[in-house]
mmCIF file of C-alpha atoms in Angstrom:
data_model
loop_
_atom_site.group_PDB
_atom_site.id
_atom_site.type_symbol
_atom_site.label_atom_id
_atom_site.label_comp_id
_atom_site.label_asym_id
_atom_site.label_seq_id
_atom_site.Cartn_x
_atom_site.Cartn_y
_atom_site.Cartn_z
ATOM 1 C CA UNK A 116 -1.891 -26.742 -3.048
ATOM 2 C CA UNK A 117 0.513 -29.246 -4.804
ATOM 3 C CA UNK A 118 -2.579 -29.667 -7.616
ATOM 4 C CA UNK A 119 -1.608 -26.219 -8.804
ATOM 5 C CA UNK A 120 1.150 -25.604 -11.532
ATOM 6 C CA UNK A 121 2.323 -22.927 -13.954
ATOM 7 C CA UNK A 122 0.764 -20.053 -11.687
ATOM 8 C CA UNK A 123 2.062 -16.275 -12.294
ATOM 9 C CA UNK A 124 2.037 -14.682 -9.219
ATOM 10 C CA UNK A 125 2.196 -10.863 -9.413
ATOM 11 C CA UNK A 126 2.536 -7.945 -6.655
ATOM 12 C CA UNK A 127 4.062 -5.352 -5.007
ATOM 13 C CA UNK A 128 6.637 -6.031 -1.845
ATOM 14 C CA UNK A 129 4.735 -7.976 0.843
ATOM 15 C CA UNK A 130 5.323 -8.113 4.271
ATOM 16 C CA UNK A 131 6.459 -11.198 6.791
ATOM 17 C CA UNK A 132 7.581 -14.353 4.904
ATOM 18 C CA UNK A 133 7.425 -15.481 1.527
ATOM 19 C CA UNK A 134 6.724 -18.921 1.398
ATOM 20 C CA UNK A 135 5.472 -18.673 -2.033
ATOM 21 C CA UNK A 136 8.652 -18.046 -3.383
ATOM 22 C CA UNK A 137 10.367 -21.100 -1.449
ATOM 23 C CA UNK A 138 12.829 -23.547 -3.071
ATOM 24 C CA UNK A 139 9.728 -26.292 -2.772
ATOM 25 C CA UNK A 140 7.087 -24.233 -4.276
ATOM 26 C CA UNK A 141 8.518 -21.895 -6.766
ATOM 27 C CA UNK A 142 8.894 -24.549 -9.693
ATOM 28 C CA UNK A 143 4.981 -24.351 -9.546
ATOM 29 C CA UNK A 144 4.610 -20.638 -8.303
ATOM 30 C CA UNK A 145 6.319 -18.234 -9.904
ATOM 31 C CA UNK A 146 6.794 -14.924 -7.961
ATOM 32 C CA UNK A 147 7.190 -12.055 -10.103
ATOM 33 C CA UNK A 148 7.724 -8.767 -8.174
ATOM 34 C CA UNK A 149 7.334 -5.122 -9.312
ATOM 35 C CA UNK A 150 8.348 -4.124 -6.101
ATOM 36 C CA UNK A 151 11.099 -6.236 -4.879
ATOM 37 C CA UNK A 152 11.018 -6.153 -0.925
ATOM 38 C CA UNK A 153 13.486 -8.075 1.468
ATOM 39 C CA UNK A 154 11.569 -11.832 1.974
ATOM 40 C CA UNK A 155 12.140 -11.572 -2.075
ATOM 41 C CA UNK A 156 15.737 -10.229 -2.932
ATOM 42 C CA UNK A 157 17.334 -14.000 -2.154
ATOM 43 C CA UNK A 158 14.852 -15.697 -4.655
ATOM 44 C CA UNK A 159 15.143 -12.720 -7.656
ATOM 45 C CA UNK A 160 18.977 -13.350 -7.117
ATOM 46 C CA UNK A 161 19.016 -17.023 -7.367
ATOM 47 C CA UNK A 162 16.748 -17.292 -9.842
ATOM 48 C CA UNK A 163 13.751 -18.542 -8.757
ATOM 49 C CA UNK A 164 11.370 -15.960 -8.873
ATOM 50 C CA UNK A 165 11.453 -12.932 -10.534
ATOM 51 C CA UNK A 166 11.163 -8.672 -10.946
ATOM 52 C CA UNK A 167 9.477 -6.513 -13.344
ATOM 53 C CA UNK A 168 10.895 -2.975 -13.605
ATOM 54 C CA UNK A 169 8.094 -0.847 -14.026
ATOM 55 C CA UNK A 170 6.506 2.787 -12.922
ATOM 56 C CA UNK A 171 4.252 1.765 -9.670
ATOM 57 C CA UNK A 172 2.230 4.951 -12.241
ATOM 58 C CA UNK A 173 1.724 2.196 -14.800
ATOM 59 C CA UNK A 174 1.094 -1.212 -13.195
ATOM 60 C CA UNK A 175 -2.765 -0.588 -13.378
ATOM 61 C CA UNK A 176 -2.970 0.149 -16.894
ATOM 62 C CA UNK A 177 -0.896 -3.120 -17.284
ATOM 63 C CA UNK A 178 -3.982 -5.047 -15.857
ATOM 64 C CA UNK A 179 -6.285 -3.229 -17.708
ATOM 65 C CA UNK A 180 -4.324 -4.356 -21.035
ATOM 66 C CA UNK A 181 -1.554 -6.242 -21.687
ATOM 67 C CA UNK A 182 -1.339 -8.332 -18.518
ATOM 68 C CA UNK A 183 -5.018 -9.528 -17.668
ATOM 69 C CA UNK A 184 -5.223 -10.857 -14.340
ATOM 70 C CA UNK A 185 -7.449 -14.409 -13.628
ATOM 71 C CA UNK A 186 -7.677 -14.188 -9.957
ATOM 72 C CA UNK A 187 -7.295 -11.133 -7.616
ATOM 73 C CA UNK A 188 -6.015 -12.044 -4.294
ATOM 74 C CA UNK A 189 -7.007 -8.909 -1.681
ATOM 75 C CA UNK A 190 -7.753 -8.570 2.223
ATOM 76 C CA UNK A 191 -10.568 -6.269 2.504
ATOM 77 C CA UNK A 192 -12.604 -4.848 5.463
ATOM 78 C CA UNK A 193 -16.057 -6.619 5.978
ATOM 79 C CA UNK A 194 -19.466 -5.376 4.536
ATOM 80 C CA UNK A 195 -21.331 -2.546 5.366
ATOM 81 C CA UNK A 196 -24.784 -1.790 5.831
ATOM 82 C CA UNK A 197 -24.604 -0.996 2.284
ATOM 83 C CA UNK A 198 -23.023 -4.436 1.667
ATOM 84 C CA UNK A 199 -19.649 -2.208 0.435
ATOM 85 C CA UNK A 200 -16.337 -3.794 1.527
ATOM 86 C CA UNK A 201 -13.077 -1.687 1.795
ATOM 87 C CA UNK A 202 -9.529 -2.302 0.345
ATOM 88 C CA UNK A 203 -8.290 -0.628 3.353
ATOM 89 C CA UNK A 204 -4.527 -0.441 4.040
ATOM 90 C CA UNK A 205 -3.766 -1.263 0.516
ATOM 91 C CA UNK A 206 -5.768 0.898 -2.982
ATOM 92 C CA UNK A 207 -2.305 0.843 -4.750
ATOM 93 C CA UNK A 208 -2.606 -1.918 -7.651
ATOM 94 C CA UNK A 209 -5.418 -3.696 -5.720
ATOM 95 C CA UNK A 210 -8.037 -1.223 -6.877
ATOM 96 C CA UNK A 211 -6.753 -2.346 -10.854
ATOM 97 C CA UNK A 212 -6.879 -6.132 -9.918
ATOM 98 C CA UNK A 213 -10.683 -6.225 -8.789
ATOM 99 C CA UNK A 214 -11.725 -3.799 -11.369
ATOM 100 C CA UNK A 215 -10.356 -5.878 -14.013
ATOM 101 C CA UNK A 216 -9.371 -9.498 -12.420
ATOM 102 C CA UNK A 217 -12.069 -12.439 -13.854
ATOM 103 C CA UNK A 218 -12.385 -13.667 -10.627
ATOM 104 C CA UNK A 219 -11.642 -12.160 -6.800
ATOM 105 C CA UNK A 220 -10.915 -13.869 -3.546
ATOM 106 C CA UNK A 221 -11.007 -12.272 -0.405
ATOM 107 C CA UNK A 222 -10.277 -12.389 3.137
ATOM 108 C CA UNK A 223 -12.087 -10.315 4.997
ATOM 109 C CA UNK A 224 -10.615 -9.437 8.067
ATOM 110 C CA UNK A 225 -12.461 -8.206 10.850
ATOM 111 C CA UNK A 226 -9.587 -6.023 11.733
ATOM 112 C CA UNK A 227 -8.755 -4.054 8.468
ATOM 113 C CA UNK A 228 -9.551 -0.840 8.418
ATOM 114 C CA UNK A 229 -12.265 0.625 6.887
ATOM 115 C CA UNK A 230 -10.737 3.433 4.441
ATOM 116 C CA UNK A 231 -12.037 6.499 2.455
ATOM 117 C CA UNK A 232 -11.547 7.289 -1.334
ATOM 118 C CA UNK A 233 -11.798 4.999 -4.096
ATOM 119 C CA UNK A 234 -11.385 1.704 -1.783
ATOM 120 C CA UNK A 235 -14.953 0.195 -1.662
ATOM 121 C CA UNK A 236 -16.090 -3.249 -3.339
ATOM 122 C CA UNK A 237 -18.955 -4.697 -3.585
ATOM 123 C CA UNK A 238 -19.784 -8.236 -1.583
ATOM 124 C CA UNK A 239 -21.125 -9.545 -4.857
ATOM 125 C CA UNK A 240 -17.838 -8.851 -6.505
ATOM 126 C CA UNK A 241 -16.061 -11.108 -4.529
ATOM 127 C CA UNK A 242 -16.150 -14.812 -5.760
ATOM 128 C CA UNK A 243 -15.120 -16.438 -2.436
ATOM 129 C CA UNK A 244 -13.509 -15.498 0.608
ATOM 130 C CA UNK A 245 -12.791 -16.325 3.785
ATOM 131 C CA UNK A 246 -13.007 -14.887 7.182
ATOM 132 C CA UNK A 247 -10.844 -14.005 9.603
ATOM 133 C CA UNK A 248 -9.652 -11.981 12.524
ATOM 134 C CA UNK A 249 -6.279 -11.159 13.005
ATOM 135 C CA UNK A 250 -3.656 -8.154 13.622
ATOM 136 C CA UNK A 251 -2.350 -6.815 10.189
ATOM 137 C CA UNK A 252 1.446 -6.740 9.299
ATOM 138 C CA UNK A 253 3.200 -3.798 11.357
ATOM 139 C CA UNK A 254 6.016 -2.731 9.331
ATOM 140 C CA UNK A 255 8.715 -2.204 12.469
ATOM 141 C CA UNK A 256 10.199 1.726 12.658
ATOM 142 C CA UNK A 257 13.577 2.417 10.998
ATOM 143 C CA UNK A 258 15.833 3.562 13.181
ATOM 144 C CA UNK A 259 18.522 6.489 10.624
ATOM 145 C CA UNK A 260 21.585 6.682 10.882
ATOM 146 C CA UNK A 261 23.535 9.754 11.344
ATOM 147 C CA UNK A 262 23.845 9.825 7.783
ATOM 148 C CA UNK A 263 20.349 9.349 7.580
ATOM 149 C CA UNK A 264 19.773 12.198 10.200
ATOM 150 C CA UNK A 265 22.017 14.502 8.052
ATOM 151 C CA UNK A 266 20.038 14.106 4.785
ATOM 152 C CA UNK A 267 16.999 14.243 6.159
ATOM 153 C CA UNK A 268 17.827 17.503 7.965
ATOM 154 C CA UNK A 269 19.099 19.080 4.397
ATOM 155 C CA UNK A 270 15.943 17.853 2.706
ATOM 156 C CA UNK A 271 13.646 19.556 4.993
ATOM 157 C CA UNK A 272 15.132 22.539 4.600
ATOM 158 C CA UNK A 273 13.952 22.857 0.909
ATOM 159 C CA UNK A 274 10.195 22.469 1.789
ATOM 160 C CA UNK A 275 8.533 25.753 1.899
ATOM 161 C CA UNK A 276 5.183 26.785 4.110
ATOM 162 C CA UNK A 277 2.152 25.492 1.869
ATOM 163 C CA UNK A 278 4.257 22.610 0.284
ATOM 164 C CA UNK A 279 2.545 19.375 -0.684
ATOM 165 C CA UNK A 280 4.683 16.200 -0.025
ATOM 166 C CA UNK A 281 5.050 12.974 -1.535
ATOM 167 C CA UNK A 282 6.805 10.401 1.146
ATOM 168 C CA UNK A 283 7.727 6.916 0.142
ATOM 169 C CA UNK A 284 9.321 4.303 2.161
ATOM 170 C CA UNK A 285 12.720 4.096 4.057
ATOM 171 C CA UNK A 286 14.598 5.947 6.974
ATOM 172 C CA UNK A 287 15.549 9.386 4.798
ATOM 173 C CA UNK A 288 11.800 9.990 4.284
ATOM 174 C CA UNK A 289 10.940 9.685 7.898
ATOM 175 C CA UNK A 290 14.319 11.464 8.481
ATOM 176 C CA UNK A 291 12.699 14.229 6.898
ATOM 177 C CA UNK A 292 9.294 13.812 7.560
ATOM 178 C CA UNK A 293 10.701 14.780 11.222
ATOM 179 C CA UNK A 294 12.166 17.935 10.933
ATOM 180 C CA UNK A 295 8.821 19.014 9.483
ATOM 181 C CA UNK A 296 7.036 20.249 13.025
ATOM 182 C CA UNK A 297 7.626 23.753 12.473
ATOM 183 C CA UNK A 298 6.159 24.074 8.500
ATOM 184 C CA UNK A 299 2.872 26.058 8.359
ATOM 185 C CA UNK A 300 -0.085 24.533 6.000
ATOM 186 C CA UNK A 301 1.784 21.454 4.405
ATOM 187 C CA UNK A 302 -0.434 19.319 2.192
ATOM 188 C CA UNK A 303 0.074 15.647 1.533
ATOM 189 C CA UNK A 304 -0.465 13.496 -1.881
ATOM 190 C CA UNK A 305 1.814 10.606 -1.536
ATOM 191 C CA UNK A 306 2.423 6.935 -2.711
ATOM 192 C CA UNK A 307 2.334 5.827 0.955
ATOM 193 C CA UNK A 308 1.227 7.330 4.478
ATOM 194 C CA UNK A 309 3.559 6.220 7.152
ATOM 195 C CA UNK A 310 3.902 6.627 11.159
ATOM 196 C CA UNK A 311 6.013 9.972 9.949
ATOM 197 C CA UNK A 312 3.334 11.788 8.916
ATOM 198 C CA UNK A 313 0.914 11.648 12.483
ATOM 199 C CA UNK A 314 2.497 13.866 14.449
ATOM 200 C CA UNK A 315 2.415 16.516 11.362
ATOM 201 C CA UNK A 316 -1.339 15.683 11.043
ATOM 202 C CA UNK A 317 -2.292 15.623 14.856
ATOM 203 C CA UNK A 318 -0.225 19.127 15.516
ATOM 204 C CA UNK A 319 -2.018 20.697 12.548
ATOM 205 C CA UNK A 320 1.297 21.380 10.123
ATOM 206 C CA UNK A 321 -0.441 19.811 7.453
ATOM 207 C CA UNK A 322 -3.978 21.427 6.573
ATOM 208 C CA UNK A 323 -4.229 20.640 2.716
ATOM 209 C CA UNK A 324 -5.586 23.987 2.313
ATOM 210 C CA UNK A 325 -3.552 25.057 -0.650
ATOM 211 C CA UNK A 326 -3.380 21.874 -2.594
ATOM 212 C CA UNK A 327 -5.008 22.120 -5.913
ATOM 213 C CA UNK A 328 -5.799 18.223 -6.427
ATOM 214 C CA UNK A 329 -7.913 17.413 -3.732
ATOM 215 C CA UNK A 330 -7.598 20.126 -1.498
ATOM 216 C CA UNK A 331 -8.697 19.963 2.049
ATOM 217 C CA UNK A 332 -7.715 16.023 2.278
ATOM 218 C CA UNK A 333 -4.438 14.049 2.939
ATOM 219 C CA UNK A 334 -4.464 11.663 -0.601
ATOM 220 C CA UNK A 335 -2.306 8.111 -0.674
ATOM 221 C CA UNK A 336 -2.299 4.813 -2.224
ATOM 222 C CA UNK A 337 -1.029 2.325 0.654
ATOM 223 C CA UNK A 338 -0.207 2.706 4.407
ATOM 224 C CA UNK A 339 2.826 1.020 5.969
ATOM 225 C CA UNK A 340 3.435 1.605 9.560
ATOM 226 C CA UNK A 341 1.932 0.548 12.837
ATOM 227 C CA UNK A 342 -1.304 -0.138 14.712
ATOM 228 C CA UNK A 343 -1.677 3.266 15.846
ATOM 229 C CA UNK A 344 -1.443 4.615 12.040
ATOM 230 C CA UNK A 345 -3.859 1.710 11.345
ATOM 231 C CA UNK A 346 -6.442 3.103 13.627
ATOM 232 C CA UNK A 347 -5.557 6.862 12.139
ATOM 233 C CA UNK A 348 -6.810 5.921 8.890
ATOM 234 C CA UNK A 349 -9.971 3.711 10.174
ATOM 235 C CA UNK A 350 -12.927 5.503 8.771
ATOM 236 C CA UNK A 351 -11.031 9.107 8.366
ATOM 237 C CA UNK A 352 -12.969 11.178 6.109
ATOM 238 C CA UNK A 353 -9.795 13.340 5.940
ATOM 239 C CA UNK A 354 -7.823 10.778 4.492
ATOM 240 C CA UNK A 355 -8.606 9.219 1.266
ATOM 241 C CA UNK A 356 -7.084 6.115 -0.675
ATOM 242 C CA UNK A 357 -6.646 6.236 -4.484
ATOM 243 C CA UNK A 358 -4.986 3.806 -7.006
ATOM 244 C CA UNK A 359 -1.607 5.031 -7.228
ATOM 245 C CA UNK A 360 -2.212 5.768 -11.166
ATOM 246 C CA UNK A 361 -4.196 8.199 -9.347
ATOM 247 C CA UNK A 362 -1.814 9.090 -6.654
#
């Protein structure tokens, strides 16, 4: 779209390439990242696009205020039989843009999952969209490092039987997500839900029973993993999504 110019484009880290940010495009795009991710770090440095410090706590009240948002740009699950889509993979900041954007495009991707908690949107909120069906963006695994390993392993240590955990992304978290196998009764309210976090859910070391903020369900904002966590949080009742001003 070489018609469009002065265009503010805001979000978190995204993954696969950032063409929106390239040399060609960003004198009529600007990128502006509160989450600066790898695809991004080249463009922030040169120049060309740019990064908002701010709590990931506070980004929703910006939309609601100070920075009012024309167009929401989200991939949602299709309709259901109550003509409800579904944010899916991503409640985060999305939830804030369609509450309070003026208008909301969509793509509605056959294969997003549909996703518990505060996620759904109506059809009739959604201005255009188009439709599609296609694999979403599998963050690859981290391999850690021994130093990695090592931090992890003094991390876990710390985290009592009944503890509730808050994860967020990068090989120390999973480092100590994995030395979690023998905890007893482990809840989970976290920014994001990774691939970590299965084999503590499948083998029953986290229960939520003694959380006192939703209590009996794993809580997050965003998922970042594979297809197999993908299909882990596809209509889950145990799992719920919340904006992370929630989270």
């Amino acid at each position: 779209r070489r018609d469009l110019d002065a265009v503010h484009l805001y979000h978190l880290h995204t993954g696969g390439p950032a063409s929106f940010a390239d040399p060609d495009v960003s004198p009529r795009i600007r990128s502006v990242s509160f989450f600066v991710g790898p695809h991004l770090r080249e463009a922030v440095a040169e120049g060309r696009a740019d990064f908002m410090p701010v709590f990931l706590s506070d980004i929703p009240s910006l939309f609601a205020t100070s920075l009012r948002l024309d167009v929401a740009l989200v991939q949602v699950a299709p309709p259901d039989r109550h003509g409800m889509c579904s944010l899916g993979t991503s409640v985060d900041i999305a939830r804030a843009a369609v509450d309070h954007a003026h208008i909301v495009l969509a793509e509605i991707n056959d294969q997003m999952p549909r996703t518990h908690g505060n996620t759904a949107i109506p059809l009739s909120r959604i201005h255009a969209f188009v439709h599609t069906n296609r694999p979403l963006h599998a963050a690859p695994p981290i391999v850690p490092t021994e130093i990695d390993r090592a931090i992890g392993e003094r991390v876990a240590a710390l985290v009592e039987d009944g503890a509730t955990l808050q994860a967020g992304i990068g090989a120390i978290p999973d480092a100590v997500l994995a030395r979690l196998g023998n905890r007893l009764e482990l809840g989970l309210h976290t920014e994001m839900f990774s691939d970590g976090m299965i084999p503590l859910l499948e083998n029953g070391v986290i229960t939520n029973t003694h959380k006192s903020v939703h209590p009996g369900r794993s809580v997050t904002s965003f998922v970042s993993g594979s297809q197999r966590l993908f299909d882990l949080v596809n209509d889950n009742p145990s799992i719920e999504f919340h904006g992370c001003d929630r989270t």
